[in-house]
CSV table of C-alpha atoms and ligand atoms in Angstrom, one decimal:
chain,number,residue,atom,x,y,z
A,66,MET,CA,-15.9,17.4,-4.1
A,67,ASP,CA,-17.7,14.7,-6.0
A,68,LEU,CA,-15.6,11.5,-6.5
A,69,LYS,CA,-16.5,8.3,-8.3
A,70,ILE,CA,-14.6,5.5,-6.6
A,71,ALA,CA,-14.3,2.0,-8.1
A,72,LEU,CA,-14.5,-0.6,-5.2
A,73,LEU,CA,-12.6,-3.8,-5.9
A,74,PRO,CA,-12.8,-5.9,-2.7
A,75,GLY,CA,-11.3,-9.0,-4.3
A,76,ASP,CA,-10.2,-12.0,-2.3
A,77,GLY,CA,-9.6,-13.1,1.3
A,78,VAL,CA,-9.9,-10.3,3.8
A,79,GLY,CA,-10.3,-7.7,1.0
A,80,PRO,CA,-14.0,-7.3,1.4
A,81,GLU,CA,-13.9,-6.9,5.2
A,82,VAL,CA,-11.2,-4.3,5.2
A,83,LEU,CA,-12.7,-2.3,2.3
A,84,GLN,CA,-16.0,-2.2,4.2
A,85,GLN,CA,-14.2,-0.4,7.0
A,86,ALA,CA,-12.5,1.9,4.5
A,87,THR,CA,-15.7,3.0,2.9
A,88,LYS,CA,-17.3,3.5,6.4
A,89,VAL,CA,-14.5,5.9,7.1
A,90,LEU,CA,-14.8,7.6,3.7
A,91,GLU,CA,-18.6,8.1,4.4
A,92,ALA,CA,-17.7,9.8,7.7
A,93,ILE,CA,-15.3,12.1,5.9
A,94,ALA,CA,-18.0,12.8,3.2
A,95,GLN,CA,-20.5,13.7,5.9
A,96,LYS,CA,-18.1,15.9,7.9
A,97,TYR,CA,-16.7,17.8,5.0
A,98,GLN,CA,-19.7,17.8,2.6
A,99,HIS,CA,-18.3,15.7,-0.1
A,100,THR,CA,-20.1,13.1,-2.3
A,101,PHE,CA,-18.4,9.9,-2.9
A,102,SER,CA,-20.1,7.4,-5.1
A,103,TYR,CA,-19.0,3.7,-5.4
A,104,GLN,CA,-19.2,1.2,-8.2
A,105,LYS,CA,-18.2,-2.4,-7.2
A,106,GLY,CA,-16.2,-4.6,-9.5
A,107,LEU,CA,-15.0,-8.2,-9.4
A,108,ILE,CA,-11.3,-9.1,-9.4
A,109,GLY,CA,-9.1,-12.0,-8.5
A,110,SER,CA,-10.3,-15.4,-7.7
A,111,VAL,CA,-13.9,-14.3,-7.0
A,112,ALA,CA,-13.9,-12.9,-10.6
A,113,MET,CA,-12.4,-16.2,-11.9
A,114,ASP,CA,-15.2,-18.1,-10.2
A,115,GLN,CA,-17.9,-16.1,-11.8
A,116,HIS,CA,-16.4,-15.0,-15.2
A,117,GLY,CA,-13.5,-17.4,-15.7
A,118,GLN,CA,-11.0,-14.5,-15.7
A,119,PRO,CA,-9.4,-12.5,-12.9
A,120,LEU,CA,-10.0,-9.1,-14.5
A,121,PRO,CA,-13.4,-9.1,-16.3
A,122,GLU,CA,-14.1,-6.4,-18.9
A,123,GLU,CA,-16.8,-5.0,-16.8
A,124,THR,CA,-14.3,-4.3,-14.0
A,125,LEU,CA,-12.0,-2.5,-16.3
A,126,ARG,CA,-14.8,-0.4,-17.6
A,127,ILE,CA,-15.8,0.6,-14.0
A,128,CYS,CA,-12.2,1.5,-13.2
A,129,ALA,CA,-11.7,3.5,-16.4
A,130,ASP,CA,-14.9,5.4,-15.6
A,131,SER,CA,-13.9,6.2,-12.0
A,132,ASP,CA,-11.7,8.9,-10.4
A,133,ALA,CA,-10.0,6.5,-8.2
A,134,ILE,CA,-9.8,2.7,-7.4
A,135,LEU,CA,-9.9,1.3,-4.0
A,136,PHE,CA,-8.6,-2.3,-4.1
A,137,GLY,CA,-8.7,-5.0,-1.4
A,138,ALA,CA,-6.6,-8.1,-2.3
A,139,ALA,CA,-6.1,-10.7,-4.9
A,140,GLY,CA,-5.0,-14.3,-4.3
A,141,ASP,CA,-6.4,-17.6,-3.1
A,142,PRO,CA,-4.3,-20.6,-1.7
A,143,LYS,CA,-6.3,-23.0,-3.8
A,144,TYR,CA,-4.1,-21.8,-6.8
A,145,ASP,CA,-0.8,-21.9,-4.8
A,146,ARG,CA,-0.5,-25.7,-5.0
A,147,ASP,CA,-1.0,-25.8,-8.7
A,148,PRO,CA,2.0,-24.2,-10.5
A,149,THR,CA,0.6,-25.4,-13.8
A,150,ALA,CA,-2.6,-23.3,-13.5
A,151,LYS,CA,-2.9,-21.2,-16.6
A,152,ILE,CA,-4.4,-18.2,-14.9
A,153,ARG,CA,-4.0,-17.0,-11.3
A,154,PRO,CA,-6.0,-14.5,-9.3
A,155,GLU,CA,-2.9,-12.2,-9.0
A,156,GLN,CA,-3.0,-11.6,-12.7
A,157,GLY,CA,-6.1,-9.6,-12.2
A,158,LEU,CA,-4.1,-6.9,-10.3
A,159,LEU,CA,-1.1,-7.1,-12.6
A,160,SER,CA,-3.4,-6.6,-15.7
A,161,LEU,CA,-5.2,-3.8,-14.0
A,162,ARG,CA,-1.8,-2.0,-13.2
A,163,LYS,CA,-0.9,-2.4,-16.9
A,164,ALA,CA,-4.3,-1.3,-18.1
A,165,MET,CA,-4.3,1.9,-16.0
A,166,GLY,CA,-0.6,2.6,-16.7
A,167,LEU,CA,0.2,2.5,-13.0
A,168,PHE,CA,4.0,2.8,-12.9
A,169,ALA,CA,4.7,4.1,-9.4
A,170,ASN,CA,3.7,2.2,-6.3
A,171,ILE,CA,4.2,4.5,-3.2
A,172,ARG,CA,4.5,2.7,0.1
A,173,PRO,CA,5.0,5.0,3.1
A,174,LEU,CA,6.2,3.6,6.5
A,175,LYS,CA,6.4,5.2,9.8
A,176,THR,CA,6.5,3.9,13.3
A,177,TYR,CA,4.0,4.7,16.0
A,178,ARG,CA,5.4,5.2,19.5
A,179,ALA,CA,2.5,3.3,21.1
A,180,LEU,CA,3.4,0.3,19.0
A,181,ALA,CA,7.1,0.2,19.7
A,182,HIS,CA,6.6,-3.0,21.7
A,183,THR,CA,4.8,-4.9,18.9
A,184,SER,CA,7.7,-4.7,16.5
A,185,ASN,CA,10.2,-7.6,16.4
A,186,LEU,CA,12.9,-5.0,16.3
A,187,LYS,CA,14.2,-3.1,19.4
A,188,PRO,CA,12.5,0.1,20.2
A,189,ALA,CA,15.7,2.1,19.8
A,190,VAL,CA,16.2,0.7,16.3
A,191,ILE,CA,12.7,1.7,15.1
A,192,GLU,CA,12.4,5.0,16.9
A,193,GLY,CA,11.5,7.8,14.5
A,194,VAL,CA,11.5,5.7,11.3
A,195,ASP,CA,9.7,7.6,8.5
A,196,PHE,CA,10.4,6.6,5.0
A,197,VAL,CA,8.6,6.0,1.7
A,198,ILE,CA,9.3,3.3,-0.9
A,199,TYR,CA,8.9,4.3,-4.6
A,200,ARG,CA,8.6,0.9,-6.3
A,201,GLU,CA,8.5,0.8,-10.1
A,202,LEU,CA,5.4,-1.1,-11.0
A,203,SER,CA,5.1,-1.5,-14.8
A,204,GLY,CA,8.3,-3.3,-15.8
A,205,GLY,CA,11.1,-5.6,-14.8
A,206,ILE,CA,11.0,-9.3,-14.2
A,207,TYR,CA,7.2,-9.3,-13.4
A,208,PHE,CA,6.5,-9.2,-17.1
A,209,GLY,CA,7.9,-11.4,-19.9
A,210,GLY,CA,7.9,-14.9,-18.4
A,211,GLN,CA,8.0,-17.9,-20.7
A,212,SER,CA,8.2,-21.6,-20.3
A,213,ALA,CA,9.6,-23.9,-23.0
A,214,ASP,CA,7.2,-26.2,-24.9
A,215,ASP,CA,8.8,-29.3,-23.5
A,216,GLY,CA,8.1,-28.0,-20.0
A,217,GLN,CA,11.7,-28.5,-19.0
A,218,SER,CA,12.9,-24.9,-18.7
A,219,ALA,CA,11.5,-21.4,-18.1
A,220,THR,CA,12.7,-17.9,-18.4
A,221,ASP,CA,11.7,-14.6,-16.7
A,222,THR,CA,13.2,-11.6,-18.5
A,223,CYS,CA,14.0,-8.5,-16.5
A,224,ARG,CA,13.7,-5.6,-19.0
A,225,TYR,CA,13.7,-1.9,-18.4
A,226,HIS,CA,13.5,1.1,-20.7
A,227,THR,CA,15.0,4.5,-19.8
A,228,LYS,CA,11.5,6.0,-20.1
A,229,GLU,CA,10.2,3.7,-17.4
A,230,ILE,CA,13.1,4.5,-15.1
A,231,ASN,CA,13.0,8.2,-15.7
A,232,ARG,CA,9.3,8.9,-15.0
A,233,ILE,CA,9.3,7.3,-11.5
A,234,THR,CA,12.8,8.7,-10.7
A,235,HIS,CA,11.4,12.2,-11.2
A,236,LEU,CA,8.5,11.5,-8.9
A,237,ALA,CA,10.8,10.0,-6.2
A,238,PHE,CA,13.2,13.0,-6.3
A,239,LYS,CA,10.2,15.4,-6.1
A,240,ALA,CA,8.9,13.6,-3.1
A,241,ALA,CA,12.4,13.6,-1.5
A,242,SER,CA,12.7,17.4,-2.0
A,243,THR,CA,9.6,17.9,0.1
A,244,ARG,CA,10.8,15.5,2.8
A,245,ARG,CA,14.3,15.1,4.4
A,246,LYS,CA,16.0,15.4,1.0
A,247,LYS,CA,17.6,12.0,0.7
A,248,LEU,CA,17.0,9.5,-2.0
A,249,THR,CA,18.4,5.9,-1.8
A,250,LEU,CA,18.5,4.0,-5.1
A,251,VAL,CA,18.4,0.3,-4.4
A,252,ASP,CA,19.8,-1.9,-7.2
A,253,LYS,CA,22.1,-4.8,-7.9
A,254,SER,CA,24.3,-2.9,-10.3
A,255,ASN,CA,27.3,-5.1,-9.4
A,256,VAL,CA,25.6,-7.9,-11.3
A,257,LEU,CA,22.6,-6.8,-13.3
A,258,GLU,CA,22.6,-4.9,-16.6
A,259,THR,CA,19.2,-3.4,-15.9
A,260,SER,CA,20.5,-2.2,-12.5
A,261,ARG,CA,23.4,-0.4,-14.3
A,262,LEU,CA,20.9,1.3,-16.6
A,263,TRP,CA,18.9,2.4,-13.5
A,264,ARG,CA,22.0,3.8,-11.9
A,265,LYS,CA,23.1,5.7,-14.9
A,266,GLN,CA,19.7,7.3,-15.4
A,267,VAL,CA,19.2,8.1,-11.7
A,268,ILE,CA,22.7,9.7,-11.4
A,269,LYS,CA,21.9,11.9,-14.5
A,270,ILE,CA,18.5,12.9,-13.1
A,271,ALA,CA,19.9,13.7,-9.7
A,272,ARG,CA,21.7,16.7,-11.2
A,273,LYS,CA,18.3,18.4,-11.6
A,274,TYR,CA,17.6,18.0,-7.9
A,275,PRO,CA,20.8,19.4,-6.3
A,276,ASP,CA,19.1,19.8,-2.9
A,277,VAL,CA,18.5,16.0,-2.6
A,278,ARG,CA,21.3,13.8,-1.5
A,279,LEU,CA,21.6,10.6,-3.6
A,280,GLU,CA,22.7,7.4,-2.0
A,281,LEU,CA,23.4,4.2,-3.9
A,282,LEU,CA,22.8,0.9,-2.2
A,283,TYR,CA,22.9,-2.8,-3.4
A,284,VAL,CA,19.7,-4.6,-2.7
A,285,ASP,CA,21.3,-7.3,-0.5
A,286,ASN,CA,22.9,-4.5,1.7
A,287,ALA,CA,19.6,-2.6,1.6
A,288,ALA,CA,17.7,-5.7,3.0
A,289,MET,CA,20.2,-5.7,5.8
A,290,GLN,CA,20.1,-2.0,6.5
A,291,LEU,CA,16.3,-1.9,6.7
A,292,VAL,CA,16.4,-4.0,9.9
A,293,LEU,CA,19.8,-2.7,11.2
A,294,ALA,CA,19.2,1.0,10.9
A,295,PRO,CA,15.9,1.8,9.2
A,296,SER,CA,15.9,5.5,10.4
A,297,GLN,CA,18.6,6.3,7.8
A,298,PHE,CA,16.1,6.1,5.0
A,299,ASP,CA,13.9,8.9,3.6
A,300,VAL,CA,12.9,8.0,0.0
A,301,ILE,CA,13.8,4.6,-1.3
A,302,LEU,CA,13.6,4.2,-5.1
A,303,THR,CA,13.8,0.8,-6.6
A,304,GLU,CA,12.6,-1.5,-9.4
A,305,ASN,CA,9.5,-3.8,-9.3
A,306,MET,CA,10.7,-7.0,-7.7
A,307,PHE,CA,13.2,-5.4,-5.2
A,308,GLY,CA,10.4,-3.1,-4.1
A,309,ASP,CA,8.0,-5.9,-3.6
A,310,ILE,CA,10.3,-7.9,-1.4
A,311,LEU,CA,11.7,-4.9,0.5
A,312,SER,CA,8.3,-3.5,1.3
A,313,ASP,CA,7.2,-6.7,3.0
A,314,GLU,CA,10.5,-6.8,4.9
A,315,ALA,CA,10.0,-3.2,5.9
A,316,SER,CA,6.5,-4.0,7.4
A,317,VAL,CA,8.1,-5.7,10.4
A,318,ILE,CA,9.5,-2.3,11.4
A,319,ALA,CA,6.0,-0.9,11.8
A,320,GLY,CA,4.9,-3.8,13.9
A,321,SER,CA,2.3,-5.3,11.5
A,322,ILE,CA,1.9,-5.5,7.8
A,323,GLY,CA,-1.7,-4.6,8.6
A,324,LEU,CA,-0.7,-1.0,9.0
A,325,LEU,CA,0.8,-0.4,5.6
A,326,ALA,CA,-1.1,1.5,2.9
A,327,SER,CA,-0.1,2.2,-0.7
A,328,ALA,CA,-0.9,4.3,-3.7
A,329,SER,CA,-0.3,3.3,-7.3
A,330,ILE,CA,-0.2,6.2,-9.7
A,331,GLY,CA,0.4,6.6,-13.3
A,332,GLU,CA,-1.2,7.5,-16.6
A,333,HIS,CA,-4.9,6.8,-15.8
A,334,THR,CA,-7.0,6.2,-12.7
A,335,ALA,CA,-4.9,5.9,-9.5
A,336,LEU,CA,-5.3,2.8,-7.3
A,337,PHE,CA,-5.1,2.6,-3.5
A,338,GLU,CA,-4.6,-0.6,-1.6
A,339,PRO,CA,-3.4,-2.1,1.7
A,340,ILE,CA,-0.2,-4.0,1.0
A,341,HIS,CA,-1.1,-7.0,3.1
A,342,GLY,CA,-2.8,-9.1,0.5
A,343,ALA,CA,-5.5,-11.6,0.8
A,344,TYR,CA,-4.5,-13.1,4.2
A,345,PRO,CA,-6.8,-16.1,3.6
A,346,GLN,CA,-6.3,-17.6,7.1
A,347,ALA,CA,-8.2,-14.6,8.6
A,348,ALA,CA,-10.9,-14.2,5.9
A,349,GLY,CA,-14.4,-14.1,7.4
A,350,LYS,CA,-13.2,-14.0,11.0
A,351,ASN,CA,-13.5,-10.2,11.5
A,352,ILE,CA,-10.0,-10.2,12.8
A,353,ALA,CA,-8.0,-8.6,9.9
A,354,ASN,CA,-6.5,-5.2,10.6
A,355,PRO,CA,-8.5,-2.5,8.7
A,356,LEU,CA,-5.9,0.2,9.3
A,357,ALA,CA,-3.9,-0.4,6.1
A,358,ALA,CA,-7.1,-0.1,4.0
A,359,ILE,CA,-8.3,3.0,6.0
A,360,LEU,CA,-4.9,4.6,5.6
A,361,SER,CA,-5.1,3.9,1.9
A,362,THR,CA,-8.2,6.1,1.8
A,363,ALA,CA,-6.2,8.9,3.4
A,364,MET,CA,-3.7,8.5,0.5
A,365,LEU,CA,-6.6,8.6,-1.9
A,366,LEU,CA,-7.9,11.8,-0.4
A,367,GLU,CA,-4.5,13.3,-0.5
A,368,HIS,CA,-4.2,12.5,-4.2
A,369,PHE,CA,-7.2,14.9,-4.7
A,370,LYS,CA,-5.5,17.5,-2.5
A,371,LEU,CA,-8.0,16.9,0.4
A,372,TYR,CA,-5.2,17.3,2.9
A,373,GLU,CA,-7.3,18.2,5.9
A,374,GLU,CA,-9.5,15.2,5.4
A,375,ALA,CA,-6.6,12.8,5.0
A,376,GLU,CA,-5.0,14.2,8.2
A,377,ASN,CA,-8.2,13.7,10.0
A,378,ILE,CA,-8.2,10.0,9.1
A,379,ARG,CA,-4.5,9.7,10.2
A,380,ILE,CA,-5.3,11.4,13.6
A,381,ALA,CA,-8.2,9.0,14.1
A,382,VAL,CA,-6.1,6.0,13.3
A,383,GLU,CA,-3.4,7.2,15.7
A,384,LYS,CA,-6.0,7.6,18.3
A,385,SER,CA,-7.2,4.0,17.9
A,386,ILE,CA,-3.6,2.9,18.2
A,387,ASP,CA,-3.0,5.0,21.3
A,388,LEU,CA,-6.1,3.6,23.0
A,389,ASN,CA,-5.2,0.1,21.9
A,390,ILE,CA,-8.4,-0.3,20.0
A,391,SER,CA,-6.7,-2.7,17.7
A,392,THR,CA,-7.1,-6.1,16.0
A,393,PRO,CA,-5.2,-9.2,17.3
A,394,ASP,CA,-2.0,-8.5,15.2
A,395,LEU,CA,-1.4,-5.4,17.4
A,396,ASN,CA,-3.3,-6.2,20.5
A,397,LYS,CA,-2.9,-9.8,21.7
A,398,THR,CA,-4.7,-9.7,25.0
A,399,ASN,CA,-7.8,-7.6,24.7
A,400,HIS,CA,-8.3,-7.2,20.9
A,401,PHE,CA,-11.1,-5.6,19.0
A,402,SER,CA,-12.8,-6.8,15.8
A,403,THR,CA,-12.2,-5.4,12.3
A,404,THR,CA,-15.6,-3.9,12.4
A,405,ASN,CA,-15.1,-2.3,15.9
A,406,VAL,CA,-11.8,-0.7,14.9
A,407,GLY,CA,-13.5,0.7,11.8
A,408,SER,CA,-16.4,2.0,13.8
A,409,PHE,CA,-14.3,3.6,16.3
A,410,ILE,CA,-12.4,5.5,13.7
A,411,ARG,CA,-15.6,6.6,12.0
A,412,ASP,CA,-17.1,7.8,15.3
A,413,PHE,CA,-13.9,9.6,16.2
A,414,ILE,CA,-14.0,11.4,12.9
A,415,LEU,CA,-17.6,12.4,13.3
A,416,ASP,CA,-17.5,13.3,17.0
A,417,GLU,CA,-14.1,13.2,18.8
A,418,ASP,CA,-15.7,13.9,22.2
A,419,ASN,CA,-17.6,10.7,22.2
A,420,THR,CA,-14.5,8.6,22.1
A,421,PHE,CA,-14.4,7.9,25.7
A,422,TYR,CA,-18.0,6.6,25.8
A,423,ASN,CA,-17.5,4.5,22.8
A,424,LYS,CA,-14.4,2.9,24.3
A,425,HIS,CA,-16.3,2.4,27.6
A,426,ASN,CA,-19.1,0.8,25.8
A,427,ILE,CA,-16.9,-1.4,23.8
A,428,ASP,CA,-15.1,-2.5,27.0
A,429,LEU,CA,-18.5,-3.4,28.4
A,430,GLY,CA,-19.4,-5.3,25.3
A,431,GLN,CA,-22.4,-3.1,24.9
A,432,SER,CA,-21.2,-1.1,22.0
A,433,THR,CA,-23.9,0.5,19.8
A,434,ILE,CA,-21.2,0.7,17.1
A,435,ILE,CA,-20.6,-2.9,16.5
B,44,IPM,C1,2.0,-6.5,-3.9
B,44,IPM,C2,1.6,-8.0,-4.1
B,44,IPM,C3,1.5,-8.2,-5.7
B,44,IPM,C4,2.8,-7.9,-6.3
B,44,IPM,C5,0.9,-9.6,-6.1
B,44,IPM,C6,-0.4,-9.9,-5.5
B,44,IPM,C7,0.9,-9.7,-7.6
B,44,IPM,O1,2.5,-8.9,-3.6
B,44,IPM,O2,1.2,-5.7,-4.3
B,44,IPM,O3,3.0,-6.3,-3.3
B,44,IPM,O4,3.7,-8.8,-6.2
B,44,IPM,O5,3.0,-6.8,-6.8
B,45,MN,MN1,4.0,-7.9,-2.4
């Protein structure tokens, strides 16, 4: 298969982790005879530095002209201390989501047995956790903020239309029917009007999916249940802001936010990204975990029905975890660099049998794969 991929490394550790992701994609291309071509675009604060805006026209053109987008991160702490800044790097990602009509952000989470000790939660609590969050991405309180001319008040309006609710709800039910057939709607319908609209629509749509059990949960309770008994979840469906917050919370279950990949799909080109963000403290140090970015490429391949290829990446990632070939977030005592983890995964995909020697060489610090 020929795929044109827009590469948007962005800020912070984005470039480092995307480099590992493309290394892995190239191994897949070589092994399964695909051709992936890449077009690089600027986004976030690096785009602001060069073009004065976080999403330049050129980047939009590249994305519209591609089959898929691989995104790194957007955000720079230099803007965090200036709440009056007119534009922020994050707006690049928000505008891109809007421009591509990306309305569903899919964030899968499962625990790896070998990492049970790295989670802050007890091994018995996280055993067998395997769920996916369907976060609405195009509406809600993220859009429609205003501040008064006198600078003394500000408003963020949470607005949802049934059309926006329905389209992601169908996707989430379809996913649940291929999984463990349970869908949990997370809302705050005891307080919010938009949540009551969500609940009404989701209950109506549930009748079309009789094999899927619908559970209704308030967001405050969901936040608690996620760390109390996360294995109860299969598909979690929720609006934009709740999904943003809950998915970061959920990342502690896996042991590191550096493991979580995501896909954003919608009307135009789909986008794939690690959920960890820019992580500026780690930028340029070759210590960021590349697994979330690498697993995002597995989601990308799956999007094009390249299931075997995607599975190959997941198996290689699992192997790296089992062998503790991991960055410092997962391996405190004898950690590996971002580059080495990526290289191990690439080599494992290309030639499984060489794994032992690679590890041996890495241990000796004589790796040819650095
Ligand atoms: C995410 C991020 C973004 C969001 C930011 C960077 C705008 O936190 O993808 O979860 O809030 O959606
Ligand atoms: Mn977030």
